[in-house]
PDB file of C-alpha atoms in Angstrom:
ATOM      1  CA  MET A   1      15.353 139.336 130.663  1.00 58.00           C
ATOM      2  CA  LYS A   2      14.059 135.933 131.641  1.00 70.00           C
ATOM      3  CA  THR A   3      15.902 133.731 129.166  1.00 83.00           C
ATOM      4  CA  LEU A   4      18.938 131.775 130.349  1.00 87.00           C
ATOM      5  CA  ASN A   5      22.022 133.948 130.175  1.00 92.00           C
ATOM      6  CA  LEU A   6      24.998 131.617 129.644  1.00 93.00           C
ATOM      7  CA  GLU A   7      27.628 134.226 130.508  1.00 93.00           C
ATOM      8  CA  LYS A   8      25.833 135.031 133.755  1.00 93.00           C
ATOM      9  CA  ALA A   9      25.529 131.315 134.536  1.00 95.00           C
ATOM     10  CA  GLY A  10      29.282 130.950 133.960  1.00 95.00           C
ATOM     11  CA  TRP A  11      29.987 133.958 136.165  1.00 95.00           C
ATOM     12  CA  LEU A  12      27.860 132.496 138.971  1.00 95.00           C
ATOM     13  CA  PHE A  13      29.419 129.049 138.482  1.00 96.00           C
ATOM     14  CA  MET A  14      32.920 130.476 139.001  1.00 97.00           C
ATOM     15  CA  ARG A  15      31.890 131.926 142.364  1.00 96.00           C
ATOM     16  CA  PHE A  16      29.986 128.923 143.716  1.00 97.00           C
ATOM     17  CA  SER A  17      32.440 126.297 142.387  1.00 98.00           C
ATOM     18  CA  GLY A  18      35.327 128.461 143.623  1.00 98.00           C
ATOM     19  CA  ALA A  19      33.987 128.553 147.159  1.00 98.00           C
ATOM     20  CA  LEU A  20      33.415 124.776 147.139  1.00 98.00           C
ATOM     21  CA  LEU A  21      36.832 124.120 145.547  1.00 98.00           C
ATOM     22  CA  ILE A  22      38.531 125.894 148.452  1.00 98.00           C
ATOM     23  CA  VAL A  23      37.097 123.282 150.834  1.00 98.00           C
ATOM     24  CA  LEU A  24      37.787 120.378 148.458  1.00 98.00           C
ATOM     25  CA  ILE A  25      41.355 121.366 147.534  1.00 98.00           C
ATOM     26  CA  PHE A  26      42.436 122.360 151.054  1.00 98.00           C
ATOM     27  CA  THR A  27      41.175 118.948 152.230  1.00 98.00           C
ATOM     28  CA  HIS A  28      42.926 117.238 149.288  1.00 98.00           C
ATOM     29  CA  LEU A  29      46.218 119.004 150.102  1.00 98.00           C
ATOM     30  CA  GLY A  30      45.871 118.332 153.821  1.00 97.00           C
ATOM     31  CA  VAL A  31      45.273 114.602 153.373  1.00 97.00           C
ATOM     32  CA  ASN A  32      47.882 114.129 150.639  1.00 97.00           C
ATOM     33  CA  LEU A  33      50.693 116.521 151.617  1.00 97.00           C
ATOM     34  CA  LEU A  34      50.343 117.132 155.358  1.00 96.00           C
ATOM     35  CA  SER A  35      49.549 113.640 156.665  1.00 94.00           C
ATOM     36  CA  ASP A  36      52.476 111.471 157.803  1.00 92.00           C
ATOM     37  CA  GLY A  37      55.115 111.156 155.104  1.00 93.00           C
ATOM     38  CA  GLY A  38      53.568 113.900 152.976  1.00 95.00           C
ATOM     39  CA  VAL A  39      54.301 113.693 149.260  1.00 96.00           C
ATOM     40  CA  LYS A  40      56.749 110.837 149.876  1.00 96.00           C
ATOM     41  CA  ALA A  41      53.901 108.624 151.162  1.00 96.00           C
ATOM     42  CA  ILE A  42      51.925 108.920 147.909  1.00 97.00           C
ATOM     43  CA  ASP A  43      52.084 105.688 145.920  1.00 97.00           C
ATOM     44  CA  PHE A  44      49.705 103.176 144.342  1.00 97.00           C
ATOM     45  CA  ALA A  45      48.782 101.668 147.700  1.00 97.00           C
ATOM     46  CA  PHE A  46      47.866 105.117 149.063  1.00 97.00           C
ATOM     47  CA  VAL A  47      45.731 106.117 146.052  1.00 98.00           C
ATOM     48  CA  ALA A  48      44.072 102.720 145.611  1.00 97.00           C
ATOM     49  CA  GLY A  49      43.364 102.590 149.342  1.00 97.00           C
ATOM     50  CA  LYS A  50      41.627 105.979 149.166  1.00 97.00           C
ATOM     51  CA  LEU A  51      39.651 105.169 146.016  1.00 97.00           C
ATOM     52  CA  ALA A  52      38.371 101.908 147.535  1.00 97.00           C
ATOM     53  CA  ASN A  53      36.363 104.152 149.886  1.00 97.00           C
ATOM     54  CA  PRO A  54      33.059 105.504 148.445  1.00 98.00           C
ATOM     55  CA  PHE A  55      33.602 108.780 150.312  1.00 98.00           C
ATOM     56  CA  TRP A  56      36.819 109.518 148.433  1.00 98.00           C
ATOM     57  CA  GLN A  57      35.276 108.317 145.159  1.00 98.00           C
ATOM     58  CA  VAL A  58      32.542 110.943 145.438  1.00 98.00           C
ATOM     59  CA  PHE A  59      34.989 113.524 146.819  1.00 98.00           C
ATOM     60  CA  ASP A  60      37.462 113.016 143.971  1.00 98.00           C
ATOM     61  CA  THR A  61      34.695 113.003 141.340  1.00 98.00           C
ATOM     62  CA  LEU A  62      33.452 116.363 142.626  1.00 98.00           C
ATOM     63  CA  LEU A  63      37.011 117.695 142.754  1.00 98.00           C
ATOM     64  CA  LEU A  64      37.788 116.461 139.220  1.00 98.00           C
ATOM     65  CA  TRP A  65      34.661 117.904 137.606  1.00 98.00           C
ATOM     66  CA  LEU A  66      34.592 121.223 139.461  1.00 98.00           C
ATOM     67  CA  ALA A  67      38.332 121.899 139.139  1.00 98.00           C
ATOM     68  CA  LEU A  68      38.428 121.095 135.416  1.00 98.00           C
ATOM     69  CA  ILE A  69      35.293 123.085 134.554  1.00 98.00           C
ATOM     70  CA  HIS A  70      36.376 126.018 136.768  1.00 98.00           C
ATOM     71  CA  GLY A  71      39.879 125.935 135.273  1.00 98.00           C
ATOM     72  CA  ALA A  72      38.655 125.548 131.690  1.00 98.00           C
ATOM     73  CA  ASN A  73      36.181 128.405 132.066  1.00 98.00           C
ATOM     74  CA  GLY A  74      38.981 130.582 133.419  1.00 98.00           C
ATOM     75  CA  MET A  75      41.184 129.631 130.469  1.00 98.00           C
ATOM     76  CA  ARG A  76      38.273 130.472 128.135  1.00 98.00           C
ATOM     77  CA  THR A  77      38.323 133.994 129.562  1.00 97.00           C
ATOM     78  CA  VAL A  78      42.097 134.202 129.096  1.00 98.00           C
ATOM     79  CA  ILE A  79      41.877 132.969 125.488  1.00 98.00           C
ATOM     80  CA  ASN A  80      39.089 135.440 124.696  1.00 96.00           C
ATOM     81  CA  ASP A  81      41.213 138.241 126.177  1.00 95.00           C
ATOM     82  CA  TYR A  82      44.431 137.556 124.272  1.00 96.00           C
ATOM     83  CA  ALA A  83      43.609 135.591 121.084  1.00 96.00           C
ATOM     84  CA  THR A  84      42.496 138.457 118.882  1.00 94.00           C
ATOM     85  CA  LYS A  85      42.486 136.554 115.582  1.00 97.00           C
ATOM     86  CA  ALA A  86      39.157 134.749 115.129  1.00 97.00           C
ATOM     87  CA  GLY A  87      40.769 131.632 113.652  1.00 97.00           C
ATOM     88  CA  VAL A  88      43.353 131.248 116.413  1.00 98.00           C
ATOM     89  CA  ARG A  89      40.687 131.822 119.054  1.00 97.00           C
ATOM     90  CA  LYS A  90      38.440 129.139 117.553  1.00 98.00           C
ATOM     91  CA  VAL A  91      41.269 126.584 117.480  1.00 98.00           C
ATOM     92  CA  LEU A  92      42.310 127.325 121.070  1.00 98.00           C
ATOM     93  CA  LEU A  93      38.730 127.218 122.395  1.00 98.00           C
ATOM     94  CA  GLY A  94      38.149 123.971 120.503  1.00 98.00           C
ATOM     95  CA  ALA A  95      41.294 122.387 121.926  1.00 98.00           C
ATOM     96  CA  LEU A  96      40.289 123.560 125.408  1.00 98.00           C
ATOM     97  CA  GLY A  97      36.826 122.032 125.104  1.00 98.00           C
ATOM     98  CA  VAL A  98      38.061 118.714 123.722  1.00 98.00           C
ATOM     99  CA  SER A  99      40.882 118.319 126.283  1.00 98.00           C
ATOM    100  CA  THR A 100      38.572 119.215 129.173  1.00 98.00           C
ATOM    101  CA  ALA A 101      35.905 116.723 128.107  1.00 98.00           C
ATOM    102  CA  MET A 102      38.518 113.985 127.612  1.00 98.00           C
ATOM    103  CA  LEU A 103      40.099 114.528 131.021  1.00 98.00           C
ATOM    104  CA  ILE A 104      36.720 114.578 132.797  1.00 98.00           C
ATOM    105  CA  ILE A 105      35.603 111.341 131.110  1.00 98.00           C
ATOM    106  CA  MET A 106      38.945 109.598 131.586  1.00 98.00           C
ATOM    107  CA  GLY A 107      39.335 110.719 135.200  1.00 98.00           C
ATOM    108  CA  THR A 108      35.806 109.622 136.101  1.00 98.00           C
ATOM    109  CA  LEU A 109      36.409 106.204 134.506  1.00 98.00           C
ATOM    110  CA  VAL A 110      39.656 105.823 136.483  1.00 98.00           C
ATOM    111  CA  ILE A 111      37.885 106.611 139.773  1.00 98.00           C
ATOM    112  CA  TYR A 112      35.144 104.004 139.247  1.00 98.00           C
ATOM    113  CA  THR A 113      37.013 101.235 137.381  1.00 97.00           C
ATOM    114  CA  LEU A 114      40.235 101.070 139.409  1.00 97.00           C
ATOM    115  CA  ASP A 115      41.086  97.609 140.727  1.00 96.00           C
ATOM    116  CA  PRO A 116      42.909  98.234 144.034  1.00 96.00           C
ATOM    117  CA  CYS A 117      44.361  94.700 144.057  1.00 96.00           C
ATOM    118  CA  PRO A 118      45.475  93.928 140.481  1.00 95.00           C
ATOM    119  CA  ALA A 119      46.607  90.320 140.006  1.00 92.00           C
ATOM    120  CA  GLY A 120      50.325  89.660 139.675  1.00 90.00           C
ATOM    121  CA  THR A 121      51.423  92.723 141.645  1.00 93.00           C
ATOM    122  CA  PRO A 122      53.760  92.222 144.633  1.00 93.00           C
ATOM    123  CA  ALA A 123      51.833  92.616 147.888  1.00 93.00           C
ATOM    124  CA  ASP A 124      54.123  95.386 149.173  1.00 94.00           C
ATOM    125  CA  LEU A 125      52.891  97.672 146.363  1.00 95.00           C
ATOM    126  CA  LEU A 126      49.219  97.115 147.231  1.00 96.00           C
ATOM    127  CA  PRO A 127      46.834  98.430 149.908  1.00 96.00           C
ATOM    128  CA  SER A 128      46.988  96.381 153.118  1.00 94.00           C
ATOM    129  CA  PHE A 129      43.413  95.060 152.635  1.00 94.00           C
ATOM    130  CA  CYS A 130      44.335  93.162 149.444  1.00 94.00           C
ATOM    131  CA  PRO A 131      44.253  89.342 149.840  1.00 90.00           C
ATOM    132  CA  VAL A 132      47.721  87.805 149.954  1.00 78.00           C
ATOM    133  CA  ALA A 133      48.225  85.888 146.708  1.00 60.00           C
TER     134      ALA A 133
ATOM    135  CA  MET B   1      42.757 167.398 134.305  1.00 46.00           C
ATOM    136  CA  THR B   2      45.545 169.687 133.173  1.00 48.00           C
ATOM    137  CA  THR B   3      47.787 169.567 130.166  1.00 51.00           C
ATOM    138  CA  ALA B   4      50.820 170.474 132.246  1.00 58.00           C
ATOM    139  CA  LYS B   5      51.959 166.887 132.768  1.00 58.00           C
ATOM    140  CA  SER B   6      54.810 165.700 130.602  1.00 64.00           C
ATOM    141  CA  PRO B   7      54.097 162.692 128.338  1.00 60.00           C
ATOM    142  CA  ALA B   8      56.359 160.592 130.562  1.00 58.00           C
ATOM    143  CA  ALA B   9      54.312 161.491 133.613  1.00 57.00           C
ATOM    144  CA  GLN B  10      51.080 160.741 131.780  1.00 55.00           C
ATOM    145  CA  ASN B  11      52.360 157.331 130.759  1.00 57.00           C
ATOM    146  CA  ARG B  12      53.479 156.389 134.223  1.00 59.00           C
ATOM    147  CA  ILE B  13      51.606 153.253 135.238  1.00 57.00           C
ATOM    148  CA  ALA B  14      50.433 154.509 138.637  1.00 55.00           C
ATOM    149  CA  GLY B  15      48.197 157.441 139.340  1.00 55.00           C
ATOM    150  CA  THR B  16      45.385 156.491 137.028  1.00 56.00           C
ATOM    151  CA  LEU B  17      42.009 155.183 138.063  1.00 56.00           C
ATOM    152  CA  TYR B  18      43.065 151.546 138.216  1.00 60.00           C
ATOM    153  CA  ARG B  19      46.511 150.693 136.946  1.00 69.00           C
ATOM    154  CA  GLY B  20      49.317 150.002 139.372  1.00 76.00           C
ATOM    155  CA  HIS B  21      47.217 149.767 142.505  1.00 87.00           C
ATOM    156  CA  GLU B  22      46.053 146.902 144.714  1.00 91.00           C
ATOM    157  CA  GLY B  23      43.148 146.035 142.420  1.00 90.00           C
ATOM    158  CA  MET B  24      45.481 145.559 139.456  1.00 90.00           C
ATOM    159  CA  TRP B  25      47.883 143.323 141.371  1.00 93.00           C
ATOM    160  CA  SER B  26      44.981 141.293 142.673  1.00 95.00           C
ATOM    161  CA  TRP B  27      43.788 140.772 139.087  1.00 95.00           C
ATOM    162  CA  VAL B  28      47.268 140.049 137.677  1.00 95.00           C
ATOM    163  CA  LEU B  29      48.151 137.561 140.412  1.00 97.00           C
ATOM    164  CA  HIS B  30      44.753 135.875 140.172  1.00 98.00           C
ATOM    165  CA  ARG B  31      45.269 135.364 136.440  1.00 97.00           C
ATOM    166  CA  ILE B  32      48.884 134.150 136.662  1.00 98.00           C
ATOM    167  CA  THR B  33      48.182 131.739 139.536  1.00 98.00           C
ATOM    168  CA  GLY B  34      45.028 130.501 137.787  1.00 98.00           C
ATOM    169  CA  ILE B  35      46.872 129.696 134.551  1.00 98.00           C
ATOM    170  CA  ALA B  36      49.701 127.973 136.444  1.00 98.00           C
ATOM    171  CA  ILE B  37      47.282 125.872 138.502  1.00 98.00           C
ATOM    172  CA  TYR B  38      45.346 124.946 135.347  1.00 98.00           C
ATOM    173  CA  PHE B  39      48.396 123.507 133.583  1.00 98.00           C
ATOM    174  CA  PHE B  40      49.394 121.585 136.702  1.00 98.00           C
ATOM    175  CA  LEU B  41      45.834 120.219 136.872  1.00 98.00           C
ATOM    176  CA  LEU B  42      46.123 118.838 133.321  1.00 98.00           C
ATOM    177  CA  VAL B  43      49.353 117.014 134.181  1.00 97.00           C
ATOM    178  CA  HIS B  44      48.013 115.911 137.569  1.00 98.00           C
ATOM    179  CA  VAL B  45      44.874 114.249 136.136  1.00 98.00           C
ATOM    180  CA  LEU B  46      47.058 112.418 133.599  1.00 98.00           C
ATOM    181  CA  ASP B  47      49.653 111.248 136.134  1.00 97.00           C
ATOM    182  CA  THR B  48      46.962 110.064 138.541  1.00 98.00           C
ATOM    183  CA  ALA B  49      45.258 108.170 135.697  1.00 98.00           C
ATOM    184  CA  LEU B  50      48.398 105.986 135.523  1.00 98.00           C
ATOM    185  CA  VAL B  51      47.069 104.063 138.573  1.00 97.00           C
ATOM    186  CA  ARG B  52      44.686 102.449 136.085  1.00 97.00           C
ATOM    187  CA  ILE B  53      47.598 101.131 133.979  1.00 96.00           C
ATOM    188  CA  SER B  54      49.932  99.603 136.550  1.00 96.00           C
ATOM    189  CA  PRO B  55      51.055 100.112 140.164  1.00 97.00           C
ATOM    190  CA  GLU B  56      54.729  99.945 139.114  1.00 97.00           C
ATOM    191  CA  LEU B  57      54.281 102.631 136.424  1.00 97.00           C
ATOM    192  CA  TYR B  58      52.392 104.942 138.779  1.00 98.00           C
ATOM    193  CA  ASN B  59      55.008 104.564 141.515  1.00 97.00           C
ATOM    194  CA  ALA B  60      57.835 105.223 139.050  1.00 97.00           C
ATOM    195  CA  VAL B  61      56.233 108.452 137.832  1.00 97.00           C
ATOM    196  CA  MET B  62      55.335 109.524 141.376  1.00 97.00           C
ATOM    197  CA  ALA B  63      58.990 109.135 142.346  1.00 96.00           C
ATOM    198  CA  SER B  64      59.710 112.216 140.226  1.00 95.00           C
ATOM    199  CA  TYR B  65      57.338 114.236 142.449  1.00 95.00           C
ATOM    200  CA  LYS B  66      59.469 113.347 145.491  1.00 96.00           C
ATOM    201  CA  THR B  67      62.725 114.943 144.299  1.00 96.00           C
ATOM    202  CA  PRO B  68      64.018 118.183 145.891  1.00 96.00           C
ATOM    203  CA  VAL B  69      63.344 120.270 142.765  1.00 97.00           C
ATOM    204  CA  MET B  70      59.763 119.026 142.456  1.00 97.00           C
ATOM    205  CA  GLY B  71      59.335 119.462 146.211  1.00 97.00           C
ATOM    206  CA  LEU B  72      60.080 123.155 145.768  1.00 98.00           C
ATOM    207  CA  GLY B  73      57.722 123.173 142.783  1.00 98.00           C
ATOM    208  CA  GLU B  74      54.984 121.767 145.026  1.00 98.00           C
ATOM    209  CA  LEU B  75      55.641 124.574 147.497  1.00 98.00           C
ATOM    210  CA  GLY B  76      55.162 127.068 144.651  1.00 98.00           C
ATOM    211  CA  LEU B  77      52.023 125.272 143.503  1.00 98.00           C
ATOM    212  CA  VAL B  78      50.501 125.404 146.985  1.00 98.00           C
ATOM    213  CA  ALA B  79      51.494 129.080 147.272  1.00 98.00           C
ATOM    214  CA  ALA B  80      49.647 129.762 143.994  1.00 98.00           C
ATOM    215  CA  ILE B  81      46.582 127.760 145.089  1.00 98.00           C
ATOM    216  CA  VAL B  82      46.371 129.460 148.502  1.00 98.00           C
ATOM    217  CA  PHE B  83      46.617 132.928 146.938  1.00 98.00           C
ATOM    218  CA  HIS B  84      44.015 132.078 144.279  1.00 98.00           C
ATOM    219  CA  ALA B  85      41.702 130.682 146.973  1.00 98.00           C
ATOM    220  CA  PHE B  86      41.839 133.671 149.329  1.00 98.00           C
ATOM    221  CA  ASN B  87      41.839 136.249 146.523  1.00 98.00           C
ATOM    222  CA  GLY B  88      38.876 134.388 144.999  1.00 98.00           C
ATOM    223  CA  LEU B  89      36.993 134.900 148.263  1.00 97.00           C
ATOM    224  CA  ARG B  90      37.884 138.592 147.997  1.00 97.00           C
ATOM    225  CA  VAL B  91      36.462 138.668 144.445  1.00 97.00           C
ATOM    226  CA  ILE B  92      33.251 136.995 145.650  1.00 97.00           C
ATOM    227  CA  LEU B  93      32.869 139.546 148.458  1.00 97.00           C
ATOM    228  CA  VAL B  94      33.552 142.479 146.109  1.00 96.00           C
ATOM    229  CA  ASP B  95      30.959 141.177 143.622  1.00 94.00           C
ATOM    230  CA  MET B  96      28.272 139.926 145.964  1.00 93.00           C
ATOM    231  CA  SER B  97      28.333 141.892 149.198  1.00 93.00           C
ATOM    232  CA  ALA B  98      27.084 145.422 149.731  1.00 93.00           C
ATOM    233  CA  TRP B  99      30.334 146.584 151.345  1.00 94.00           C
ATOM    234  CA  GLY B 100      32.951 144.550 149.434  1.00 91.00           C
ATOM    235  CA  ALA B 101      33.742 147.071 146.707  1.00 91.00           C
ATOM    236  CA  ARG B 102      34.410 149.813 149.270  1.00 93.00           C
ATOM    237  CA  HIS B 103      36.886 147.585 151.118  1.00 93.00           C
ATOM    238  CA  GLN B 104      38.591 145.876 148.160  1.00 92.00           C
ATOM    239  CA  LYS B 105      41.956 147.495 148.918  1.00 92.00           C
ATOM    240  CA  GLY B 106      41.997 146.472 152.551  1.00 95.00           C
ATOM    241  CA  MET B 107      40.824 142.990 151.655  1.00 96.00           C
ATOM    242  CA  PHE B 108      43.784 142.598 149.273  1.00 96.00           C
ATOM    243  CA  TYR B 109      46.144 143.098 152.215  1.00 97.00           C
ATOM    244  CA  GLY B 110      43.970 140.678 154.180  1.00 97.00           C
ATOM    245  CA  VAL B 111      44.488 138.129 151.380  1.00 98.00           C
ATOM    246  CA  LEU B 112      48.265 138.630 151.562  1.00 98.00           C
ATOM    247  CA  ALA B 113      48.218 138.216 155.362  1.00 98.00           C
ATOM    248  CA  LEU B 114      46.128 135.018 155.239  1.00 98.00           C
ATOM    249  CA  TRP B 115      48.382 133.706 152.451  1.00 98.00           C
ATOM    250  CA  LEU B 116      51.488 134.348 154.546  1.00 98.00           C
ATOM    251  CA  ILE B 117      50.023 132.678 157.656  1.00 98.00           C
ATOM    252  CA  THR B 118      48.892 129.634 155.661  1.00 98.00           C
ATOM    253  CA  MET B 119      52.262 129.274 153.951  1.00 98.00           C
ATOM    254  CA  LEU B 120      54.123 129.619 157.250  1.00 98.00           C
ATOM    255  CA  ALA B 121      52.032 126.714 158.513  1.00 97.00           C
ATOM    256  CA  PHE B 122      52.397 124.589 155.378  1.00 98.00           C
ATOM    257  CA  ALA B 123      55.984 125.148 154.267  1.00 98.00           C
ATOM    258  CA  PRO B 124      57.927 123.733 157.267  1.00 97.00           C
ATOM    259  CA  ARG B 125      56.012 120.448 157.293  1.00 97.00           C
ATOM    260  CA  HIS B 126      56.146 120.005 153.517  1.00 97.00           C
ATOM    261  CA  LEU B 127      59.853 120.867 153.329  1.00 97.00           C
ATOM    262  CA  ALA B 128      60.547 118.450 156.193  1.00 97.00           C
ATOM    263  CA  HIS B 129      58.810 115.713 154.197  1.00 96.00           C
ATOM    264  CA  VAL B 130      60.791 116.549 151.062  1.00 96.00           C
ATOM    265  CA  PHE B 131      64.226 117.156 152.608  1.00 95.00           C
ATOM    266  CA  GLY B 132      63.938 115.311 155.908  1.00 87.00           C
ATOM    267  CA  ALA B 133      65.561 111.964 156.591  1.00 59.00           C
TER     268      ALA B 133
END
């Protein structure tokens, strides 16, 4: 069979994205939870400081897209396993597709449109590179 | 196959081809951790998107992640992620290597060992961040 097999493509995607997600998520957890201060150091200044760096923009975009598609495809399998009524299954799969697309679009917009130094914010809430107002 | 077994013995979960053994627990835990991680991911994309609204709002919501109860929740989340990651590698090896299927049982214990080592490394530092002065 030479035609594109969507189920096989999904099966392969889970394995390749899964392997890549291990690297991405372990790095994400290491930088955010194991660096000095851990979870208590995460605030606007920390996130905006990271997202001002093109490396973390690309890193977080990859993480966002791969994690959401990998997670949604896994949930698709779960829904297909347990939702035995056709109507219920359709509604759940529809909600899954819509919510996944919305989160991917919104998350990508946040990564590339974030202003790390919004006007009118006290300097102690902002990354250290912001000009002092 | 004999007919000598009592119905109770026949219905016992172990002793069949698949149910009750390492492969089943690998599958069950992969599914439970996957679903849990997925729902955290939905919340996590939304809470991170708050950086786009205001630094004060983001910091206020992030404060809830720094409480003792949520700190323990984060430990559970990381435990789920680490299991899903290592067991996912096991799934990849079972599916894609010539020898993986023959060693799936042993690899499940390997997954548990790697999970334990990783958590022993992660937990003290994270808990110190959450509960430390």
